[in-house]
Short mmCIF file of C-alpha atoms in Angstrom, two decimals:
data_model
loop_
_atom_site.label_atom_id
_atom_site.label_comp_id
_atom_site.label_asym_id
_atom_site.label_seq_id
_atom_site.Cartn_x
_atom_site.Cartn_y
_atom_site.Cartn_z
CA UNK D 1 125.38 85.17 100.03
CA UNK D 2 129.07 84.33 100.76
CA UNK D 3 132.12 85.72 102.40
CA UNK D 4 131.60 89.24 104.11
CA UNK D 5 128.35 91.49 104.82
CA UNK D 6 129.36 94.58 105.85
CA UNK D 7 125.83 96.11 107.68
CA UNK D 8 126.13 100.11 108.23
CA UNK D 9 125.60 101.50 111.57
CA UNK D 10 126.58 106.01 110.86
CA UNK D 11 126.73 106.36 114.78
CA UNK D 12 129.91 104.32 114.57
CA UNK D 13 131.17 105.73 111.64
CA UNK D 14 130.84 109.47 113.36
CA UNK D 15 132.52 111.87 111.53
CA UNK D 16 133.65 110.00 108.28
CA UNK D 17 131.37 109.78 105.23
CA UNK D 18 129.40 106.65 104.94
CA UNK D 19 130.64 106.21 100.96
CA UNK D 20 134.19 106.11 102.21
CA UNK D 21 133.91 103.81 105.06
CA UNK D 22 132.00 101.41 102.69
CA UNK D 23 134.27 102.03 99.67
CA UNK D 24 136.86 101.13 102.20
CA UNK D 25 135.29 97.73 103.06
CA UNK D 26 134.33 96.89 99.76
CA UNK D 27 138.31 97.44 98.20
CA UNK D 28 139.20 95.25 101.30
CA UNK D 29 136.70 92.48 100.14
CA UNK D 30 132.91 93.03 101.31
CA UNK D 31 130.93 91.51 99.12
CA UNK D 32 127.62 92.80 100.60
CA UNK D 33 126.36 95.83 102.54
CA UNK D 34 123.28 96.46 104.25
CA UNK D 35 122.04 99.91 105.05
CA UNK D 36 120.82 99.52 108.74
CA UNK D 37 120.10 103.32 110.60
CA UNK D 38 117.76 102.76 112.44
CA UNK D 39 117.35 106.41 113.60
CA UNK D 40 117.04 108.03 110.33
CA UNK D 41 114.20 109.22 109.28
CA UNK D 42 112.52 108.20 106.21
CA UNK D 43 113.97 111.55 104.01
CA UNK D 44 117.34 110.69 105.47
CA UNK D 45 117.11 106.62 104.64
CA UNK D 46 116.83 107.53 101.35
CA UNK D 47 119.32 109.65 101.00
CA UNK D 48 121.64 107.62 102.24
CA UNK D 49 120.59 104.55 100.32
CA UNK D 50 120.70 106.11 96.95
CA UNK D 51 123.94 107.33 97.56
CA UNK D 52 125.13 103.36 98.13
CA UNK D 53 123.18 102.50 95.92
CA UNK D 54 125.03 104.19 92.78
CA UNK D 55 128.34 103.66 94.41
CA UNK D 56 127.74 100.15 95.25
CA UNK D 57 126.44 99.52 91.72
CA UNK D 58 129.49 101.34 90.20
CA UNK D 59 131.30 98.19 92.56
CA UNK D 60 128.83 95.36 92.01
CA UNK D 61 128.63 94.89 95.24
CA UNK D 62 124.39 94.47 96.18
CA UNK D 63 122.86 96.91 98.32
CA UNK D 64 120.10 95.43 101.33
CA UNK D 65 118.13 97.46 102.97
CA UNK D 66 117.17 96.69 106.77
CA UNK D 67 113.55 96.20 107.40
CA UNK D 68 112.28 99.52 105.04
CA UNK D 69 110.69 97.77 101.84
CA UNK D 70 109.67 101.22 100.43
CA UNK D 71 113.50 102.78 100.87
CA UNK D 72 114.25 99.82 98.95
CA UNK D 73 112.18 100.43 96.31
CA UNK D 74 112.47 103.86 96.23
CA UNK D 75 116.03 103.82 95.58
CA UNK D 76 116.10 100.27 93.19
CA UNK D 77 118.23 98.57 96.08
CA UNK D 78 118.93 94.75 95.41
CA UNK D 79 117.11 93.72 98.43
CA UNK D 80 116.24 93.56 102.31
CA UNK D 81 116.70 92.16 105.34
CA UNK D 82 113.85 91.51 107.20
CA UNK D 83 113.88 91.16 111.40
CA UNK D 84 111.03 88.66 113.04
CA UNK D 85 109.71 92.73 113.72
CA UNK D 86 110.11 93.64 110.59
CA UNK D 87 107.06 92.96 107.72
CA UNK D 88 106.22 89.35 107.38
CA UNK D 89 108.25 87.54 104.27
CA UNK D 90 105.42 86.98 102.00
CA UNK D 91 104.15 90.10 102.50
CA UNK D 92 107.97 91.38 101.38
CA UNK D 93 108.68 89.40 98.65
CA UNK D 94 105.32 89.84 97.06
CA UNK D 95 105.82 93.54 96.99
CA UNK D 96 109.53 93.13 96.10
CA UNK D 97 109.34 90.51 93.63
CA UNK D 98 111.01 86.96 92.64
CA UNK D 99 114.40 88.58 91.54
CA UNK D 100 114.81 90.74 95.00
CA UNK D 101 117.65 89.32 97.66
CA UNK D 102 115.39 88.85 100.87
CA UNK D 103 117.06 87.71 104.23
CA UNK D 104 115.42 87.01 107.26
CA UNK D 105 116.60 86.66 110.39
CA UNK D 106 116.10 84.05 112.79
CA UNK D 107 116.43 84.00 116.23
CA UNK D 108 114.81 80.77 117.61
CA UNK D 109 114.99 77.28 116.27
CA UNK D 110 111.43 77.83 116.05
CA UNK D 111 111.89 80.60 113.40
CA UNK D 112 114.23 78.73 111.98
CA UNK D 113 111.68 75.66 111.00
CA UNK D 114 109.08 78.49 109.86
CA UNK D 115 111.58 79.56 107.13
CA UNK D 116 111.80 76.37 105.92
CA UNK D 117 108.31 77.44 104.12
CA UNK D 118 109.91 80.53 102.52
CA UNK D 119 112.46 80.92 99.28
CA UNK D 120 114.37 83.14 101.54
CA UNK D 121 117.50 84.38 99.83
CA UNK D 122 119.75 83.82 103.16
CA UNK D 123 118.73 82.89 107.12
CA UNK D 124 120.45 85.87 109.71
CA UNK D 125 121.35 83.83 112.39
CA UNK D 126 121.24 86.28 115.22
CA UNK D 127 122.82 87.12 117.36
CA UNK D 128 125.54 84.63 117.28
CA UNK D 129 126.95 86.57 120.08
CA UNK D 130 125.57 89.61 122.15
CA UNK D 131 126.76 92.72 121.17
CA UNK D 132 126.38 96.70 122.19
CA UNK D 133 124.89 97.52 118.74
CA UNK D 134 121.88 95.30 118.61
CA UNK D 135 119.62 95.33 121.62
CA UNK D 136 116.38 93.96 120.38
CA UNK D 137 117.28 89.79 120.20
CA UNK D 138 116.63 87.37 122.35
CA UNK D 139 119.33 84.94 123.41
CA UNK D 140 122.65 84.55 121.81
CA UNK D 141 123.09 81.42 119.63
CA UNK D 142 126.91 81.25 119.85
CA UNK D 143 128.35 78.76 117.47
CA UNK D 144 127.09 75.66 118.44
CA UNK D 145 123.54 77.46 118.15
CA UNK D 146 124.88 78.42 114.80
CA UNK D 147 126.14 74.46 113.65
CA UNK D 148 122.71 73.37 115.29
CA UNK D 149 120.94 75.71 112.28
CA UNK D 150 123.71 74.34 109.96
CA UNK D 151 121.96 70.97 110.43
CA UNK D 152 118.86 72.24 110.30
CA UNK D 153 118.01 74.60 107.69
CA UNK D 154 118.69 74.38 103.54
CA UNK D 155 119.24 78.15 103.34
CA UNK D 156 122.37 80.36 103.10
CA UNK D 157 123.27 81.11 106.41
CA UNK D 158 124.57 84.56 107.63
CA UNK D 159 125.96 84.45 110.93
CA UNK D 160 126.00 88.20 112.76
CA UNK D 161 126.26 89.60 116.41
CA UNK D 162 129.48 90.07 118.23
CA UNK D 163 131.74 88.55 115.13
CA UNK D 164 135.12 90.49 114.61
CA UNK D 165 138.98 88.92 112.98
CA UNK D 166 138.99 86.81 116.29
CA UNK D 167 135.82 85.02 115.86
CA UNK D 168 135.01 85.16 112.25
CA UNK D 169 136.60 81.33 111.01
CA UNK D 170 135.18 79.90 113.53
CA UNK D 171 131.53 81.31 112.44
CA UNK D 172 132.85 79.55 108.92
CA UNK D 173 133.81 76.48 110.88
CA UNK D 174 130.36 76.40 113.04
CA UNK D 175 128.56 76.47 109.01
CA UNK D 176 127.82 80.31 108.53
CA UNK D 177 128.43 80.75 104.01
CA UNK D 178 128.86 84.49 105.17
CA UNK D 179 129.85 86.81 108.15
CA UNK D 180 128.07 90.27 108.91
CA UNK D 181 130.22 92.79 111.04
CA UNK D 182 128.54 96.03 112.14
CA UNK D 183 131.89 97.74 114.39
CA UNK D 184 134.40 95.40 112.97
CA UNK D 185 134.17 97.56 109.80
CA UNK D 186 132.73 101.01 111.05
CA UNK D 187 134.32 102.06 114.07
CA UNK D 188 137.61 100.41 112.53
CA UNK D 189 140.02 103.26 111.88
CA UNK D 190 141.35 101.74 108.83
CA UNK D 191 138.01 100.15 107.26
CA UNK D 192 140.06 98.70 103.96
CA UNK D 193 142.51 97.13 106.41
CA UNK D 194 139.56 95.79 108.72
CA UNK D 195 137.69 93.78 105.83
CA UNK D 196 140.58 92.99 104.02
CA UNK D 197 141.56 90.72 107.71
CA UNK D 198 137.92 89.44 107.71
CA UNK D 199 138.17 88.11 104.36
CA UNK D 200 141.31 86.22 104.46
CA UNK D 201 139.98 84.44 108.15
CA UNK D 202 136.81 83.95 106.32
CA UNK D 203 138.53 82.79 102.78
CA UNK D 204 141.06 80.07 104.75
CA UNK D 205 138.08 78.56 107.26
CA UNK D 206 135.81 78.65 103.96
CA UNK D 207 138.75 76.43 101.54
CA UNK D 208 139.03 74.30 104.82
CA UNK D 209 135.80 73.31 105.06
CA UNK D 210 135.41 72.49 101.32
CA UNK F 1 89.37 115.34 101.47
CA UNK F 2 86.61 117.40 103.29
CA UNK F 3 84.96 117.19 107.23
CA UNK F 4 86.49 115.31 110.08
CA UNK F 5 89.99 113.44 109.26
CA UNK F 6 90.87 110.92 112.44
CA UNK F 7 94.60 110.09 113.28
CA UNK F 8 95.24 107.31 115.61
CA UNK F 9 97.30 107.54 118.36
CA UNK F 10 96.97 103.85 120.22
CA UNK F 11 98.75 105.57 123.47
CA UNK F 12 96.09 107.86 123.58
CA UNK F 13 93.89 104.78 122.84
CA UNK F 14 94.68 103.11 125.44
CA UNK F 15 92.92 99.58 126.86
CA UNK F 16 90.48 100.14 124.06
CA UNK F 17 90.25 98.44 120.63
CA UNK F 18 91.43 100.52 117.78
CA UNK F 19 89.30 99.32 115.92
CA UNK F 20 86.17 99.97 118.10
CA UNK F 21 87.38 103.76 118.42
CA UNK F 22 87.84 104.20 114.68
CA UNK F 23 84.68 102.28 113.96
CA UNK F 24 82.62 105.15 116.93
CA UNK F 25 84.55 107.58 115.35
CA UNK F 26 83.41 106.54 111.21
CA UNK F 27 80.12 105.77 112.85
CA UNK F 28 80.15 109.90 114.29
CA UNK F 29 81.03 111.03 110.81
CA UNK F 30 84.68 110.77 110.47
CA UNK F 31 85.27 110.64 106.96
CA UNK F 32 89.37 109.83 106.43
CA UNK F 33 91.46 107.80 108.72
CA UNK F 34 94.92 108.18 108.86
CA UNK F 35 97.10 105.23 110.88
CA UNK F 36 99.78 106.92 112.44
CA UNK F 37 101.52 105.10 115.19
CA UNK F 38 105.20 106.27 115.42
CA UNK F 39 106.44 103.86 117.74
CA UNK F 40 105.14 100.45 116.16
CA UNK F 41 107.42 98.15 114.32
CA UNK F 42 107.05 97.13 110.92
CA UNK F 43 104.95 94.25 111.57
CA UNK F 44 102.79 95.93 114.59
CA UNK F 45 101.67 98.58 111.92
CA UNK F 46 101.17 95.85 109.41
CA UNK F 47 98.68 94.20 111.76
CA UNK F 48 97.13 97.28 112.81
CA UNK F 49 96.89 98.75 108.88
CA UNK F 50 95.46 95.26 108.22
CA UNK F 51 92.47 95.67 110.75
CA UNK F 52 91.97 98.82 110.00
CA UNK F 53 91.99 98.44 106.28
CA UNK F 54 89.41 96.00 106.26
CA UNK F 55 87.10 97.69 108.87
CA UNK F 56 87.41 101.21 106.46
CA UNK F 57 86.23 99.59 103.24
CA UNK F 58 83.30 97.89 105.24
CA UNK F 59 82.22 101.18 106.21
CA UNK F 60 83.77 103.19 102.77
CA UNK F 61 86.01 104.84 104.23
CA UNK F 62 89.74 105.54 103.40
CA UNK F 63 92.58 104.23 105.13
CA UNK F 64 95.86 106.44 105.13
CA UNK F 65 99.04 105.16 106.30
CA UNK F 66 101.23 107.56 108.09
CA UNK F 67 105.08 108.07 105.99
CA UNK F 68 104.89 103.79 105.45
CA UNK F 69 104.80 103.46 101.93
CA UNK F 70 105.44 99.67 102.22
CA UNK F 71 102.84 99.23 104.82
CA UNK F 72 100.59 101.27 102.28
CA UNK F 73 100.92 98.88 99.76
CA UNK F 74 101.57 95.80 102.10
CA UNK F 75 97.90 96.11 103.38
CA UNK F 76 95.79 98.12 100.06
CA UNK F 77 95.47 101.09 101.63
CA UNK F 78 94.09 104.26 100.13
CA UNK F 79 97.07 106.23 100.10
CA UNK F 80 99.70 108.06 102.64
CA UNK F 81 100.38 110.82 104.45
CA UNK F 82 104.09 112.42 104.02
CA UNK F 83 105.41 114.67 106.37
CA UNK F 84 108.45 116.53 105.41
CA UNK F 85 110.73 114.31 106.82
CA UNK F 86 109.11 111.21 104.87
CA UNK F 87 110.00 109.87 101.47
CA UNK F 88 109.80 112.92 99.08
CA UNK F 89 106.73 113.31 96.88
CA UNK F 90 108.01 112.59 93.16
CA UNK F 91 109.21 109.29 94.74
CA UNK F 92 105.94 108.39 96.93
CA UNK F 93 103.39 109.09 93.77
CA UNK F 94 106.02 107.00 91.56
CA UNK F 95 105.58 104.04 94.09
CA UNK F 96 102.51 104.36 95.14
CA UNK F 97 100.76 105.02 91.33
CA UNK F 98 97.82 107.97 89.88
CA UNK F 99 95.38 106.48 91.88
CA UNK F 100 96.59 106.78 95.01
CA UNK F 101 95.66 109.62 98.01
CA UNK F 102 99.06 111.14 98.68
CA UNK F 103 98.96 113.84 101.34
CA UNK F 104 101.61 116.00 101.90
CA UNK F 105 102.51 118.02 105.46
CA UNK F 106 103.50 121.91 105.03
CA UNK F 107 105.13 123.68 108.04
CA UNK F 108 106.32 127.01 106.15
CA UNK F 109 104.91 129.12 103.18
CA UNK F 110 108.10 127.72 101.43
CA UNK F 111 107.21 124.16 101.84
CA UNK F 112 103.50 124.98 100.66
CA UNK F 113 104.98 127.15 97.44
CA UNK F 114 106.87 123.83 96.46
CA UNK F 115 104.09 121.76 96.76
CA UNK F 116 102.39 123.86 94.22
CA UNK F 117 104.10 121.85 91.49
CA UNK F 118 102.84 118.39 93.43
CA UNK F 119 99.28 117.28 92.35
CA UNK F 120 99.70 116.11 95.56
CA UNK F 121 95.31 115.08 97.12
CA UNK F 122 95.57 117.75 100.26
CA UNK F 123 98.00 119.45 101.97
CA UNK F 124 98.32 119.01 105.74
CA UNK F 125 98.83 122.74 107.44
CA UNK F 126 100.24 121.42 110.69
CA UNK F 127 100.58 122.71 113.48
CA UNK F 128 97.43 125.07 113.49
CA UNK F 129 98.08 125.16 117.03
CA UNK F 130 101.23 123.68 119.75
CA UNK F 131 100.44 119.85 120.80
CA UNK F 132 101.79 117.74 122.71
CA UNK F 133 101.44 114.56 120.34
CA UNK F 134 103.83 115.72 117.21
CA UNK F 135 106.52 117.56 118.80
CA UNK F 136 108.62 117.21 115.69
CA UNK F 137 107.22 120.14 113.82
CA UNK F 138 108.19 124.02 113.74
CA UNK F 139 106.37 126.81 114.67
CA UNK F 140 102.69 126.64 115.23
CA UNK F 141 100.46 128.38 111.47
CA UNK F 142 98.15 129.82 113.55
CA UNK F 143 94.47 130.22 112.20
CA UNK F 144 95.92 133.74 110.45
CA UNK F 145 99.20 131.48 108.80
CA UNK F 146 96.10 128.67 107.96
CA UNK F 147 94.25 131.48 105.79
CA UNK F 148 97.06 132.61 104.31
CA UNK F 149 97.65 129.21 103.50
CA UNK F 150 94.40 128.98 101.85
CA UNK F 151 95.54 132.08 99.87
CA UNK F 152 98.61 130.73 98.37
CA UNK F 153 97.75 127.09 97.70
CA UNK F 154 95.01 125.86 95.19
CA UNK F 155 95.52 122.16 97.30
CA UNK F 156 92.42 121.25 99.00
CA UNK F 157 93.85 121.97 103.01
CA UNK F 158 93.74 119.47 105.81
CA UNK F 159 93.99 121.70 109.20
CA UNK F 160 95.84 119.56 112.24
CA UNK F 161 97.53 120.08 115.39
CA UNK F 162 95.73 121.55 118.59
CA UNK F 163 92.05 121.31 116.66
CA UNK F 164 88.84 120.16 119.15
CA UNK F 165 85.31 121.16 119.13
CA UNK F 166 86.07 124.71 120.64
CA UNK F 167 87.75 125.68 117.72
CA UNK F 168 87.31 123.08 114.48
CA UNK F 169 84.50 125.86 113.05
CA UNK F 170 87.27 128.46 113.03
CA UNK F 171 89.57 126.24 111.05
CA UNK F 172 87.28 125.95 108.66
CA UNK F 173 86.38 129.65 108.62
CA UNK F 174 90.26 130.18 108.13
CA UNK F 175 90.26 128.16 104.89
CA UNK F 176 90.69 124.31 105.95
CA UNK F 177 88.42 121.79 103.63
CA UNK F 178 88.94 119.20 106.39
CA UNK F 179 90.04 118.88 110.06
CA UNK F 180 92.35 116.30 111.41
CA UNK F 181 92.19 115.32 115.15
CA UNK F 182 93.89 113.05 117.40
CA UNK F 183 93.19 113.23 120.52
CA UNK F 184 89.95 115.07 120.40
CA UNK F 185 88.32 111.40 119.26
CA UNK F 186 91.23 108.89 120.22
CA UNK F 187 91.43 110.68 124.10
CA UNK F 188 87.49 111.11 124.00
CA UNK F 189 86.14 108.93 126.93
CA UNK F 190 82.98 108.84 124.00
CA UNK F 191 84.86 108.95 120.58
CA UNK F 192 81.71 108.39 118.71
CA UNK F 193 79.64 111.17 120.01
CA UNK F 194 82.92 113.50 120.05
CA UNK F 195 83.44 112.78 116.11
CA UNK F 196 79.53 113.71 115.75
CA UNK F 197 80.37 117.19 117.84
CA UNK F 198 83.70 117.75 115.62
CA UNK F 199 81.10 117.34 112.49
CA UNK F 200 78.45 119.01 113.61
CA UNK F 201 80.71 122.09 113.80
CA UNK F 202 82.49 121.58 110.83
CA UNK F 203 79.36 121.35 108.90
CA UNK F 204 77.81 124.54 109.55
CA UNK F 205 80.93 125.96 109.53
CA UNK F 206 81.39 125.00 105.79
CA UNK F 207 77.82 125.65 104.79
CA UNK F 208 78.12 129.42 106.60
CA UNK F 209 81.47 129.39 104.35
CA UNK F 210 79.86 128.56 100.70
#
């Protein structure tokens, strides 16, 4: 997992269609999307997802689906992303298998050392900072939270919550391998434009840190 | 699927054990248990399908998991229940394999006509009556729309929504192989002895049937 995660939120989107907005992002450089609605029902979920699925497959770009194992399967998505609410890993991977991208996300140091058990495909450190669209977390890490998992943990780290064109090389900087936006892409009115910001911020922290 | 079908509802549970009302309610004569509990997260329904699942097959019983195909298989239970805003039914039976119970919810003659191509294990006519725990549904069947279910469909028919031990016997009269409650055991200050009621009526309703 590297560069930028786009993860879908349709409230923000409103009115446009979710394959645009993420057809957008993905032209302008995402290299991952997550479906994430969390009020959609089941029928809906699915909908959506195999709809990014065959248009993120046309893109080779991997589709993760938030917490929803069965939408995953259902629609032959490349993975999920599992919250510390969400279904436990082993549980997940066993029914997903050893090829399936799993991400978990972490949001103590505490969960941080109980991943170190797990062949987790990436760590979501969340949030890094607290933000309107995800109410559920506990504290904010911020980004020495974020260089304190750096140390830490082996895994991939995803840094998400809060993160935008201001903030985004410093998430690099602070040890994230990838940045997750939720508004930064969907309530941008010019989504291609939006990523296409991220990535370079992302790109230049990224060759500075190498 | 025949006799007394128990949904949980833990709100309506309350202070109690789940497990203690489901075990009064098997040990009454419930013979299906479906875990329906719409406002757990992934891993509170995985730890309540867990308990559950392993109290059932104790007592040989079957475990269905409310729309959670991934809890489903997560925890070995029996099979699901689908309601029409739920993963669709070519998709479910795909995941979930031959062997599993798949039940399907019908809330119009046009949803029960489609399922006629489904070997789907029962159909759930719901909502015989109004209720105030599934507000999500359309109009109320009725126990006339029930036996004109029963006229349509060759799917064995689960009756649910508004059913007690006032009117269970005329469910069954109407056409319905089995009768799912929820709060008539999960509200019952004695769930055990208000399953053995719920059967006692259903029984001789079915033998006056046959």
């Amino acid at each position: 997992m590297h560069g930028l995660y786009l993860v879908t939120d349709r409230g923000l989107i409103g009115d446009r269609r979710i394959t645009d907005v993420v057809t957008a992002a993905v032209e302008g450089g995402a290299s991952c999307v997550q479906v994430r609605e969390k009020d959609a029902s089941t029928r809906e979920l699915v909908e959506i997802a195999t709809r990014l699925r065959y248009l993120l497959h046309s893109l080779g770009v991997p589709l993760i689906v938030n917490d929803r194992i069965d939408v995953a399967l259902a629609v032959g998505a490349d993975g999920v992303h599992l919250g510390q609410r969400d279904m436990d890993y082993p549980t997940a991977r066993r029914l997903l298998g050893p090829d399936a991208v799993v991400g978990l996300s972490v949001e103590t140091m505490e969960e941080v050392g109980q991943a170190d058990a797990y062949d987790v495909d990436y760590l979501g450190v969340s949030p890094i900072f607290a933000t309107p669209t995800k109410r559920d977390t506990r504290g904010a890490w911020g980004l020495d939270g974020l260089a304190r998992v750096r140390r830490r943990s082996q895994h991939p780290l995803v840094a998400i919550g809060g993160l935008d064109v201001s903030n985004a090389a410093a998430a690099v900087e602070a040890g994230a391998d990838a940045v997750a936006v939720v508004s930064a892409i969907c309530a941008a009115s010019n989504p291609r434009q939006a990523a296409a910001e991220l990535v370079a911020q992302i790109d230049a922290a990224m060759s500075a840190r190498s």
